[in-house]
mmCIF file of C-alpha atoms and ligand atoms in Angstrom:
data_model
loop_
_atom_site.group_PDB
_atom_site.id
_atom_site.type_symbol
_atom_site.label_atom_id
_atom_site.label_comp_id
_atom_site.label_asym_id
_atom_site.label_seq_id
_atom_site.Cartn_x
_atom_site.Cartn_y
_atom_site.Cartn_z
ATOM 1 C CA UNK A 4 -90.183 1.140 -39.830
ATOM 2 C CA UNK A 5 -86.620 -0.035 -39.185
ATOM 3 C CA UNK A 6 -83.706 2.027 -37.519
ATOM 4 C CA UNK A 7 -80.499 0.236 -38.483
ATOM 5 C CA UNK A 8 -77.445 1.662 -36.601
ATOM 6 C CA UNK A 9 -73.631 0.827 -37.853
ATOM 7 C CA UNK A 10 -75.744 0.586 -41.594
ATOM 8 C CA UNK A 11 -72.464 1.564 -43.188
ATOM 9 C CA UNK A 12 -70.797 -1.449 -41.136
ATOM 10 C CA UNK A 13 -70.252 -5.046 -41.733
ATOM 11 C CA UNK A 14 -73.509 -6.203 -40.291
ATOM 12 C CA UNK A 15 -75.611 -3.281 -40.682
ATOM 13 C CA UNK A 16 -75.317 -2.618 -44.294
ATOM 14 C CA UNK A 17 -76.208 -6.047 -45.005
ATOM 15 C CA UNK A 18 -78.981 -5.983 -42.414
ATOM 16 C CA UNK A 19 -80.719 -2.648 -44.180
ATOM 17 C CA UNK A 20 -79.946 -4.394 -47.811
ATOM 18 C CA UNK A 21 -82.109 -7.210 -46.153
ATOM 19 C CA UNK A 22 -85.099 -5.383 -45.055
ATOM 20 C CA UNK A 23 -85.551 -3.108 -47.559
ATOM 21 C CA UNK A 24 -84.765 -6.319 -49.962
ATOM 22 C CA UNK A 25 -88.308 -7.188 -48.474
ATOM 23 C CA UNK A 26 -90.351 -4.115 -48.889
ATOM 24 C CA UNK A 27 -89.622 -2.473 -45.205
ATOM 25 C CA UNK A 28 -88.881 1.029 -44.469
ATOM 26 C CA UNK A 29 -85.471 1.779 -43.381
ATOM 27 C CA UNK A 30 -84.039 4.393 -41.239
ATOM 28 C CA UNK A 31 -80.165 4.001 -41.729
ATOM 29 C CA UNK A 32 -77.971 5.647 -39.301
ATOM 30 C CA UNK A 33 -74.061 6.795 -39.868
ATOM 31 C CA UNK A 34 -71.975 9.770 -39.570
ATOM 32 C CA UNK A 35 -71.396 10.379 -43.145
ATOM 33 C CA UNK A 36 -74.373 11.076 -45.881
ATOM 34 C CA UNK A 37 -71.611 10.300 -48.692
ATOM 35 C CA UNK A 38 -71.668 6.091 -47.362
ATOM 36 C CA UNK A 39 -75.120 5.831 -46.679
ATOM 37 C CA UNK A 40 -75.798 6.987 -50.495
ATOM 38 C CA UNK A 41 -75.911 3.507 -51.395
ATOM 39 C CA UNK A 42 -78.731 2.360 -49.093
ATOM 40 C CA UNK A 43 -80.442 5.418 -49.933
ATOM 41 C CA UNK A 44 -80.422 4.220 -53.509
ATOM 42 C CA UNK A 45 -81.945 1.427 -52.339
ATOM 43 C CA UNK A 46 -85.011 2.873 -50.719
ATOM 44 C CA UNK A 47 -83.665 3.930 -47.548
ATOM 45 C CA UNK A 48 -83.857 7.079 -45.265
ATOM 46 C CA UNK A 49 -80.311 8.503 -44.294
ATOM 47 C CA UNK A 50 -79.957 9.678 -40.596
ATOM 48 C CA UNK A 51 -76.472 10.962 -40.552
ATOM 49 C CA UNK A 52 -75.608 11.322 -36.409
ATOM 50 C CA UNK A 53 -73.450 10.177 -33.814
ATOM 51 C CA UNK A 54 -74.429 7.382 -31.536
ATOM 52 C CA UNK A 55 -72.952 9.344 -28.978
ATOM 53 C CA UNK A 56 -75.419 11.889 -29.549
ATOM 54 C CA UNK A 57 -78.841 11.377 -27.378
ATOM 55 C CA UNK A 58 -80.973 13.861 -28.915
ATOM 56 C CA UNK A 59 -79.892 12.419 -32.119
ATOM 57 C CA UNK A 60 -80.817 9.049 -31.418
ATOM 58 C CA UNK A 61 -84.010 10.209 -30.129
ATOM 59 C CA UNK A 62 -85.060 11.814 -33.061
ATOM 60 C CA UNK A 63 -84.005 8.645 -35.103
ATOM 61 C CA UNK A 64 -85.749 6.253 -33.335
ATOM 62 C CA UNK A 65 -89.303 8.152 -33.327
ATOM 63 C CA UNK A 66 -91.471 6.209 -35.608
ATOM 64 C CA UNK A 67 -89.646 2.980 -35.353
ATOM 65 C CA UNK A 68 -90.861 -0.591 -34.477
ATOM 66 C CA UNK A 69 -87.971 -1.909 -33.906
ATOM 67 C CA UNK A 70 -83.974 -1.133 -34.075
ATOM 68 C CA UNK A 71 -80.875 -2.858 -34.929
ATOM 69 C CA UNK A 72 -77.942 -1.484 -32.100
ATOM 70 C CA UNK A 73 -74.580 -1.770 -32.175
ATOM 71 C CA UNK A 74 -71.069 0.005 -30.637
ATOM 72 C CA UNK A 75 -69.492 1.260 -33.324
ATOM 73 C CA UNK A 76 -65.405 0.771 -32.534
ATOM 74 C CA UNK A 77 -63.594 4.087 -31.333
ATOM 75 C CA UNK A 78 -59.684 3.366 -31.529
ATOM 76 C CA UNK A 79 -58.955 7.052 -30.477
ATOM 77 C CA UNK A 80 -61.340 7.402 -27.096
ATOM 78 C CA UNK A 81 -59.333 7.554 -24.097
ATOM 79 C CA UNK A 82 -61.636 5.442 -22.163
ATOM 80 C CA UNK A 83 -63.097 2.750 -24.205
ATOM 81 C CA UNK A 84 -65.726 1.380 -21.661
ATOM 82 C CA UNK A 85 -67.151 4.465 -20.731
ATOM 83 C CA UNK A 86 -67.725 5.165 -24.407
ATOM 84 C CA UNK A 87 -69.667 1.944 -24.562
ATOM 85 C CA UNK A 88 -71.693 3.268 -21.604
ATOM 86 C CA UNK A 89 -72.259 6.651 -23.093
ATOM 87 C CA UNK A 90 -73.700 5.401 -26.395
ATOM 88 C CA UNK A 91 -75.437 2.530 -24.627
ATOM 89 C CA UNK A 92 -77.118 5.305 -22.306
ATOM 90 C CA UNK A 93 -78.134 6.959 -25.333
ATOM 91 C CA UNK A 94 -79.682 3.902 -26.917
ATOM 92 C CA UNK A 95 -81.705 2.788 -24.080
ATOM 93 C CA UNK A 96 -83.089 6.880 -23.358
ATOM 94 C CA UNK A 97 -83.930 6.852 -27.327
ATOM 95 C CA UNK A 98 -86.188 3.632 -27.243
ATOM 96 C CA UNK A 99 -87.669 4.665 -23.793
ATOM 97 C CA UNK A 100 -88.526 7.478 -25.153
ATOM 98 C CA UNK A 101 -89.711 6.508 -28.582
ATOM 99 C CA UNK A 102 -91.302 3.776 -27.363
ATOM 100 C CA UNK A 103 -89.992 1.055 -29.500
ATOM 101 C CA UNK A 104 -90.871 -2.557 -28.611
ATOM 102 C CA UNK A 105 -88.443 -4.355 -30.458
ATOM 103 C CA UNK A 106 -84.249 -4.799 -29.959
ATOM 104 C CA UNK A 107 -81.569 -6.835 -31.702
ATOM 105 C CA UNK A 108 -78.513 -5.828 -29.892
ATOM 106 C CA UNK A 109 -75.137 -6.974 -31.253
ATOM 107 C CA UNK A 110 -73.341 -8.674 -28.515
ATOM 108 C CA UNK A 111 -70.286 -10.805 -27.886
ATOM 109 C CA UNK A 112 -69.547 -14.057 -26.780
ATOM 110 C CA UNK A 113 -68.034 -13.779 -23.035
ATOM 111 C CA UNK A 114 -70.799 -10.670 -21.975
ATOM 112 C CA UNK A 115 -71.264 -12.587 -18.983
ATOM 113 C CA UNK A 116 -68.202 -11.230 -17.890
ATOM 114 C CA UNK A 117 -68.443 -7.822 -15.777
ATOM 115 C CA UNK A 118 -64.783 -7.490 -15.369
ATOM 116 C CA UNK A 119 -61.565 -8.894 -16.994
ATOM 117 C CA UNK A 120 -62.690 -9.179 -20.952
ATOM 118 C CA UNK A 121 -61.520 -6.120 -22.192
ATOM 119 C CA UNK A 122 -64.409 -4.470 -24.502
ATOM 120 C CA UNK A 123 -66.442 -7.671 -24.384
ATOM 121 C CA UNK A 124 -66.933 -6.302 -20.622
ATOM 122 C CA UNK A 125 -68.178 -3.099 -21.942
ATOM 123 C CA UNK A 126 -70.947 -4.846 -23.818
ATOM 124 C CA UNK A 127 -71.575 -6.803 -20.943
ATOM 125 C CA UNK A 128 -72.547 -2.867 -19.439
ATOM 126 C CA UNK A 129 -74.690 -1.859 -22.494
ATOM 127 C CA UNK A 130 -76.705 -5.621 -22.255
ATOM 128 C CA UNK A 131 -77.510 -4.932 -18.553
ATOM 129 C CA UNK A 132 -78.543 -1.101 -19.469
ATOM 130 C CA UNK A 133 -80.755 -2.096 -22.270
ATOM 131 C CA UNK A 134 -81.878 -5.467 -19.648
ATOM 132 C CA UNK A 135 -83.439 -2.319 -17.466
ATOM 133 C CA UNK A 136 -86.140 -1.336 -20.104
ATOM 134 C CA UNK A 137 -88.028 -4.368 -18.951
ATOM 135 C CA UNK A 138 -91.376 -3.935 -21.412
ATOM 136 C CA UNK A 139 -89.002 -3.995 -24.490
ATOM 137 C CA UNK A 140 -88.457 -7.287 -26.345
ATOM 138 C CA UNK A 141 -84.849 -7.763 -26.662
ATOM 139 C CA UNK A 142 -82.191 -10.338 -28.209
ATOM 140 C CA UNK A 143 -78.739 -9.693 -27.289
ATOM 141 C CA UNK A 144 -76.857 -11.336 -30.135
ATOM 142 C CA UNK A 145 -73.152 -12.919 -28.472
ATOM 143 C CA UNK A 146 -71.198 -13.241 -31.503
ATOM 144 C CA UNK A 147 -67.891 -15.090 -31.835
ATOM 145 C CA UNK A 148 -64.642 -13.432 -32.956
ATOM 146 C CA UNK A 149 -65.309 -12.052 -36.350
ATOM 147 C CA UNK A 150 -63.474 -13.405 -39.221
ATOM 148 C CA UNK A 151 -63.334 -9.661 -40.519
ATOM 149 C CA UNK A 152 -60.481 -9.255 -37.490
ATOM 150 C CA UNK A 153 -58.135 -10.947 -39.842
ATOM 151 C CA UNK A 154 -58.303 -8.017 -41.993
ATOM 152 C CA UNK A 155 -55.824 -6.186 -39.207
ATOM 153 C CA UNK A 156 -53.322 -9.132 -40.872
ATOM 154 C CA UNK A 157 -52.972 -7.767 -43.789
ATOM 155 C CA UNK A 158 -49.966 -5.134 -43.609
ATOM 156 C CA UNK A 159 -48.270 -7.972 -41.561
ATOM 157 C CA UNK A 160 -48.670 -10.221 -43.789
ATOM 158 C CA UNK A 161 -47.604 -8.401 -46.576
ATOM 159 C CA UNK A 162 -44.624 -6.583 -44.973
ATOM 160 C CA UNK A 163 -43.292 -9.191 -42.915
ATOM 161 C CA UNK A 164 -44.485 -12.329 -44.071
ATOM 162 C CA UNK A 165 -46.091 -13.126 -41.084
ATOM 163 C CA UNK A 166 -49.375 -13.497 -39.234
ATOM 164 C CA UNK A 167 -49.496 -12.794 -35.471
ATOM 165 C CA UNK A 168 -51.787 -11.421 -32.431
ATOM 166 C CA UNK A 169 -51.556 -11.996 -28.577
ATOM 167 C CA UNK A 170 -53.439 -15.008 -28.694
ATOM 168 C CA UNK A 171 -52.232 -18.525 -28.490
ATOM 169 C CA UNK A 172 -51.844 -20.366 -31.987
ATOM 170 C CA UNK A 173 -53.487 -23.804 -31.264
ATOM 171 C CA UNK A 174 -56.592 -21.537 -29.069
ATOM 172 C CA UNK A 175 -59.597 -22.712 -30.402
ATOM 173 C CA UNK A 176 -61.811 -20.085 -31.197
ATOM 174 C CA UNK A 177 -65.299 -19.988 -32.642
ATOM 175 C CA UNK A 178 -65.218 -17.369 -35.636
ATOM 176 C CA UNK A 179 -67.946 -15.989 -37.574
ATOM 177 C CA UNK A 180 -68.666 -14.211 -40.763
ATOM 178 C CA UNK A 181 -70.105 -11.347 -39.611
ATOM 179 C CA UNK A 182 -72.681 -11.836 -42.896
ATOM 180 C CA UNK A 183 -73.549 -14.837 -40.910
ATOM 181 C CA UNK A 184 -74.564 -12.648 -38.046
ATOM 182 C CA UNK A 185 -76.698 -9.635 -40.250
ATOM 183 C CA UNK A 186 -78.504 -12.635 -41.671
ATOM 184 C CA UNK A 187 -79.503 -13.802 -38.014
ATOM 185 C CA UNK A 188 -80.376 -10.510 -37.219
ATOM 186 C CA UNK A 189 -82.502 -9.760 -40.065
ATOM 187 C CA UNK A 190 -84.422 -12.774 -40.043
ATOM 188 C CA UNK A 191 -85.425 -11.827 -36.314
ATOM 189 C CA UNK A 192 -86.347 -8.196 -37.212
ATOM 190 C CA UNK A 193 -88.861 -9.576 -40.199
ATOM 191 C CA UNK A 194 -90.504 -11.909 -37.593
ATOM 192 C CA UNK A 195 -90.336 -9.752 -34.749
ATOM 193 C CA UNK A 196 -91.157 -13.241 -32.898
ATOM 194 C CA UNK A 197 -88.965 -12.862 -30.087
ATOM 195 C CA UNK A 198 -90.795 -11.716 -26.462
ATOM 196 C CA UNK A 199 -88.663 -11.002 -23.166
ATOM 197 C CA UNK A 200 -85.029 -10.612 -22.662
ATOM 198 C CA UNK A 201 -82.401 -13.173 -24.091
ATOM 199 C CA UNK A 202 -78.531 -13.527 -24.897
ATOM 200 C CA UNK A 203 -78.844 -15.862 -28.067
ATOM 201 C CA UNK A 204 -74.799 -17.443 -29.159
ATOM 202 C CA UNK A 205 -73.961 -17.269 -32.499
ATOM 203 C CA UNK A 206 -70.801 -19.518 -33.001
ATOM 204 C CA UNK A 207 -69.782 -19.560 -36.332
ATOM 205 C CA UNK A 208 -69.463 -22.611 -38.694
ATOM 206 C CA UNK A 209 -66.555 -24.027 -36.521
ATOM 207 C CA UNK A 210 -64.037 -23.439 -33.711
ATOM 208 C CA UNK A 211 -61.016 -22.678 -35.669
ATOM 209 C CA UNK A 212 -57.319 -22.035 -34.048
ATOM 210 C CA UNK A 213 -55.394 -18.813 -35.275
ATOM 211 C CA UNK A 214 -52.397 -21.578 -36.487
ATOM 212 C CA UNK A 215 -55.116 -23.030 -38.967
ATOM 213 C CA UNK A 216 -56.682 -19.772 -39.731
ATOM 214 C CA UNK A 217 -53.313 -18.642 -40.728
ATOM 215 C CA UNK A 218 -52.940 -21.770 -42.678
ATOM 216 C CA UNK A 219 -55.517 -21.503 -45.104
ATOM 217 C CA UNK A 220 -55.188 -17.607 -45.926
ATOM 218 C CA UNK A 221 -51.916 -18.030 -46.767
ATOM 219 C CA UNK A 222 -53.100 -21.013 -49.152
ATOM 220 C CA UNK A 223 -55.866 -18.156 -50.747
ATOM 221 C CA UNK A 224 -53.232 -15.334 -51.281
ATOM 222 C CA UNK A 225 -50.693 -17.561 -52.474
ATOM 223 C CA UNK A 226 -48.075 -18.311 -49.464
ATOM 224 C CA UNK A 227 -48.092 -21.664 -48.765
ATOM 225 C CA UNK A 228 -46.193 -22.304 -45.259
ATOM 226 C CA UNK A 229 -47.706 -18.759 -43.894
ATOM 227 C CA UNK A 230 -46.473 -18.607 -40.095
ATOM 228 C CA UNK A 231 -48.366 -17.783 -36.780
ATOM 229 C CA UNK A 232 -46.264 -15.932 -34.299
ATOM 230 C CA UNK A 233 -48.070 -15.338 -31.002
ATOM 231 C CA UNK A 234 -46.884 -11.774 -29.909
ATOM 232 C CA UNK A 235 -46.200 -10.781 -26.396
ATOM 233 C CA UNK A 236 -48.501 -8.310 -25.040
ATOM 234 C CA UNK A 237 -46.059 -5.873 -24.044
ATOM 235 C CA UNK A 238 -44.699 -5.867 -27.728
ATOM 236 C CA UNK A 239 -48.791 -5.894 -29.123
ATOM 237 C CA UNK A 240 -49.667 -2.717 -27.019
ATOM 238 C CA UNK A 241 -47.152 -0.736 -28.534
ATOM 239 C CA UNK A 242 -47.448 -1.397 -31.923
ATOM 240 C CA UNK A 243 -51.463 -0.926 -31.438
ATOM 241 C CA UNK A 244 -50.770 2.552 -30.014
ATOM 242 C CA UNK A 245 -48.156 3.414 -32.659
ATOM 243 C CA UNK A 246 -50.709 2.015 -35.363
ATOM 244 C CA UNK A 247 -53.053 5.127 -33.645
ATOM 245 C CA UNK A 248 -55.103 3.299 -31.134
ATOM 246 C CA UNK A 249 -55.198 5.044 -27.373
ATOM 247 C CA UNK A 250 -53.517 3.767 -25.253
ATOM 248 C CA UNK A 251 -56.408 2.351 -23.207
ATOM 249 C CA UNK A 252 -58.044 0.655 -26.341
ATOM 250 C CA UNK A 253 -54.410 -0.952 -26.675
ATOM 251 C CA UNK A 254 -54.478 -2.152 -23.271
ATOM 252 C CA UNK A 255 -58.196 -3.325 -23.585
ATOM 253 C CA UNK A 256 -58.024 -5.321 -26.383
ATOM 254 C CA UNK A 257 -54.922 -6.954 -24.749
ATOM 255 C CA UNK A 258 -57.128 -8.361 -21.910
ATOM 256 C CA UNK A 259 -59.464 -9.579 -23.925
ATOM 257 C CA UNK A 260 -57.229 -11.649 -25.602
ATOM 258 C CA UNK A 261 -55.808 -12.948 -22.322
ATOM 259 C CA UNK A 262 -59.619 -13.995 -21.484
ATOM 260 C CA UNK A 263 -59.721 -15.352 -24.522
ATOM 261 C CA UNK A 264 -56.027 -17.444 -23.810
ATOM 262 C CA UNK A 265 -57.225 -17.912 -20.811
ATOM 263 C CA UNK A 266 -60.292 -19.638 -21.540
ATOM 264 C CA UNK A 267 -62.309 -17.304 -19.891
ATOM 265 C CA UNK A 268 -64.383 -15.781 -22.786
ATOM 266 C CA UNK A 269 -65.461 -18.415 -24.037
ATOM 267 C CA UNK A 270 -69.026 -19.394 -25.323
ATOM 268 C CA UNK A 271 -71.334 -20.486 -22.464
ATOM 269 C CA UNK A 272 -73.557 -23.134 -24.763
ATOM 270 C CA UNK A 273 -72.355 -26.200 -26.092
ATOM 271 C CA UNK A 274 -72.080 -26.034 -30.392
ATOM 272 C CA UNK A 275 -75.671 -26.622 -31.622
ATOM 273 C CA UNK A 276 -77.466 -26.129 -35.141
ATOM 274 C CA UNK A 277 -78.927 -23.208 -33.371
ATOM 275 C CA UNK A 278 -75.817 -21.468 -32.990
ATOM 276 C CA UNK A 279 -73.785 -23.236 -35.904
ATOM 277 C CA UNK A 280 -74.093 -20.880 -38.581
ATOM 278 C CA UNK A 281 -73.715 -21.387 -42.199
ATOM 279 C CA UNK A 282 -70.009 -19.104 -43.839
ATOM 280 C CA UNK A 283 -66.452 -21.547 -43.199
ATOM 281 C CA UNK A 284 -63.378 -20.197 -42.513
ATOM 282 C CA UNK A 285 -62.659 -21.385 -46.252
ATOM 283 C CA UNK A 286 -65.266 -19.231 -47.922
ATOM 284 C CA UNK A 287 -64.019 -16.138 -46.049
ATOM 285 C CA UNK A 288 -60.552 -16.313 -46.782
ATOM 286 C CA UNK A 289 -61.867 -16.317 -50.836
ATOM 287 C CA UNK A 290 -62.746 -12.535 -49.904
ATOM 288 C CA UNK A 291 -59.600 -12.126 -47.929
ATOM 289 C CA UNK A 292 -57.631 -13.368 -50.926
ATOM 290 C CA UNK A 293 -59.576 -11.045 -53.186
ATOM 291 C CA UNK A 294 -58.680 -7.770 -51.144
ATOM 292 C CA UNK A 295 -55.153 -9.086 -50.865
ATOM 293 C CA UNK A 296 -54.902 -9.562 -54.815
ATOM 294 C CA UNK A 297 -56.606 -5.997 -54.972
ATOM 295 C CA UNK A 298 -54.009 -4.540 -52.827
ATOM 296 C CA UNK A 299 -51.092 -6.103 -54.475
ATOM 297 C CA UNK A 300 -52.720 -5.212 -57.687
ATOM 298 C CA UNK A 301 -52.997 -1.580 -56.417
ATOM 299 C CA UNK A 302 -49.178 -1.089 -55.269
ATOM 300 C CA UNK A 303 -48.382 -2.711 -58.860
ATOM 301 C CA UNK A 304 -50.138 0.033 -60.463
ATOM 302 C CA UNK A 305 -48.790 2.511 -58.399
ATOM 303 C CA UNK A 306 -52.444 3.003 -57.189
HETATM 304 N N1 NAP B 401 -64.710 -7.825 -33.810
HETATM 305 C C1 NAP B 401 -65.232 -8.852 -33.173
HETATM 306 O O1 NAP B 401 -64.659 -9.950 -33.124
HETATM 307 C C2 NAP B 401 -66.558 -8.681 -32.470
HETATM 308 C C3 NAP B 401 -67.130 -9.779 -31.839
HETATM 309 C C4 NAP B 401 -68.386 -9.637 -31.231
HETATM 310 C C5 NAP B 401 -69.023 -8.394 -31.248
HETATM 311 N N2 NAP B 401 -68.430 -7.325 -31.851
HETATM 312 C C6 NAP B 401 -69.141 -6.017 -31.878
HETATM 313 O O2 NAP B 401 -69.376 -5.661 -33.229
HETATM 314 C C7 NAP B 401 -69.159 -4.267 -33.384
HETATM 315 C C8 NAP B 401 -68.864 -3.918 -34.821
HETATM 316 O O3 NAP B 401 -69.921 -4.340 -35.671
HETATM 317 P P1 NAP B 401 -69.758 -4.232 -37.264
HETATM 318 O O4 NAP B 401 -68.495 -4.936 -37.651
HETATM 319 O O5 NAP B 401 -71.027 -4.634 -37.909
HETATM 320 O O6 NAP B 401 -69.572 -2.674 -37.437
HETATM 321 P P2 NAP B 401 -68.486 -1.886 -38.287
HETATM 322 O O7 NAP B 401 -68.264 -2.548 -39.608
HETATM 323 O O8 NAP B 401 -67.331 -1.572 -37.410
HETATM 324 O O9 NAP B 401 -69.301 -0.572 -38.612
HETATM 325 C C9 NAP B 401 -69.694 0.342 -37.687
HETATM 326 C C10 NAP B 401 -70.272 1.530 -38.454
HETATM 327 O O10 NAP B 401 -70.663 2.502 -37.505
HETATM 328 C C11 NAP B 401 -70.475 3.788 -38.059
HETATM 329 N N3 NAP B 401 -70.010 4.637 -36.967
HETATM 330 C C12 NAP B 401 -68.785 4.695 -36.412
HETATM 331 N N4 NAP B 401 -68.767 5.584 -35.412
HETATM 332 C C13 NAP B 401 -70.004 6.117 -35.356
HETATM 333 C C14 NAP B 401 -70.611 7.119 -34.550
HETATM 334 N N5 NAP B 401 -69.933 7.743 -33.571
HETATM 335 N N6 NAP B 401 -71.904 7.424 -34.783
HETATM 336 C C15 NAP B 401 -72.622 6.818 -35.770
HETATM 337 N N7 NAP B 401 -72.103 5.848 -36.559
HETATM 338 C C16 NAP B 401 -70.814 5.518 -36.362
HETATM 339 C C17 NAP B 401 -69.439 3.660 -39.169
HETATM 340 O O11 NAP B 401 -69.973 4.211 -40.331
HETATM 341 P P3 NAP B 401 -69.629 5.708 -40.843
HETATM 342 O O12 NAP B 401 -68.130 5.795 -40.883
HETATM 343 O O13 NAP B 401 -70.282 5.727 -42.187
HETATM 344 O O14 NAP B 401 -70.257 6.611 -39.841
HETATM 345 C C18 NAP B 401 -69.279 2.161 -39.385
HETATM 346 O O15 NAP B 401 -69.555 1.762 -40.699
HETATM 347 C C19 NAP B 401 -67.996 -4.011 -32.433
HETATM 348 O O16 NAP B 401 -67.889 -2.649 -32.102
HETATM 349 C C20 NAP B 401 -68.337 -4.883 -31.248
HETATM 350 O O17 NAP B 401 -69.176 -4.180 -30.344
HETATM 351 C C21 NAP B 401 -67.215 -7.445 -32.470
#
């Protein structure tokens, strides 16, 4: 048996779709019994808790083999990193505990870094507290940026015709489709061939600059000539806090993207086939112009 945390999530959902696609039990974990009814439909056990919650995790880890862990984002916390730390605590008492021998743990590129990378520093805690359970197999996945953050765009790009973050516009970056990432992580939970403890890169199809990203939606949703504007922090903290992220998220997120300008997060490996994966920045921005057309569509309709 499977426990799939974040199953209502990007990666998780299509992680438990996976597994259950071939003939596993699954044990999907969210907060809300209304979004797991899909998986359920599809042969899955609900487990509606909070990763924050230890006894909870406990009980929905007994009986596993192995589980799929993530940190689910928390815009409102007050103190991002020790949220990371309290659900990574949780994780690593629940598989002690319920003695499970196999981990895929969803991980970012720049983990390395202790200090300095904003949440990617907070994962960095949660691979070193899982690294302590030293008779459980374990793959820390370090994912690029996910193409999914361009989602955030979408009111700016709408309202003001614009596209624009802290981070440089000719950066290179290497972005991934997070489906890109469930289907690594599935694959390694069917063959449960992995032994030890491991970071393992997954890059994306290509390093891809936020000026070119910016490009090519604006070619899918139908404005040619889209601009990048790189936004000072200053000016990005405040509109994340008045969007309803805490202040410290806001300030967190900020210096990851000055690692990320800076050059410091940044992938460790050289790009290989073994951490190329598949989805182009082309293919995702056919989904990005299909919620944009959906969105338009809805405001047309009064929706
Ligand atoms: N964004 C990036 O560029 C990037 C890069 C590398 C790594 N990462 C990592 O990837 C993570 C996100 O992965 P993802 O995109 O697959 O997830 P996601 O789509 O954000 O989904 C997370 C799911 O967790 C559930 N959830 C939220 N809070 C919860 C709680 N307290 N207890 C139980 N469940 C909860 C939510 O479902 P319900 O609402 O149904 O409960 C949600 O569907 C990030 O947090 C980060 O650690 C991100």
């Amino acid at each position: 048996m499977y426990v799939v945390t974040g199953a209502t999530g990007n990666t998780g959902r299509i992680i438990a779709e996976t597994l259950l696609a071939n003939g596993k039990k699954v044990r999907a974990i969210g907060r809300n019994a209304e979004h797991l009814q899909s998986l359920v439909a599809k042969g899955a056990e609900a487990f509606v808790g909070s990763v924050t919650d230890g006894s909870a995790m406990l009980r929905a880890f007994q009986g596993a083999e192995a589980v799929y862990l993530l940190i689910p984002p928390n815009y409102a916390t007050e103190n991002f990193r020790a949220y990371q730390n309290e659900v990574g605590k949780a994780y690593a008492n629940a598989i002690r505990q319920a003695e499970i021998s196999h981990v895929i743990n969803l991980s970012s590129v720049g983990a390395h870094l202790s200090q300095g990378a904003g949440p990617i520093s907070g994962l960095y805690d949660v691979e070193q507290e899982l690294n302590r359970l030293e008779t459980v197999n374990i793959v820390h996945l370090r994912a690029g940026f996910f193409m999914e953050n361009l989602f955030f765009s979408l009111d700016l790009i709408r309202n003001q015709n614009i596209n624009g973050t802290p981070l440089r516009g000719n950066l290179l970056i290497p972005m991934i489709a997070t489906r890109d990432i469930a289907e690594v992580a599935a694959q390694l939970l069917l063959s449960l061939d992995f032994s030890g403890q491991s970071p393992r890169e997954l890059l994306g199809q290509r390093d891809i600059s936020m000026n070119e990203a910016t490009r090519i939606l604006g070619k899918a949703i139908g404005k040619e000539g889209l601009a990048y504007v790189q936004f000072p922090y200053e000016q990005a903290e405040q509109a994340m806090v008045a969007m309803g992220l805490s202040q410290d998220v806001a300030r967190s997120l900020n210096e990851m993207d000055r690692g990320l300008n800076e050059e410091r997060v940044r992938p460790l490996e050289k790009r290989t086939a073994a951490n190329t994966t598949p989805t182009s920045f082309e293919q995702f921005a056919e989904s990005f112009g299909a919620v944009h057309r959906g969105q338009e569509g809805a405001k047309a309709t009064g929706v």
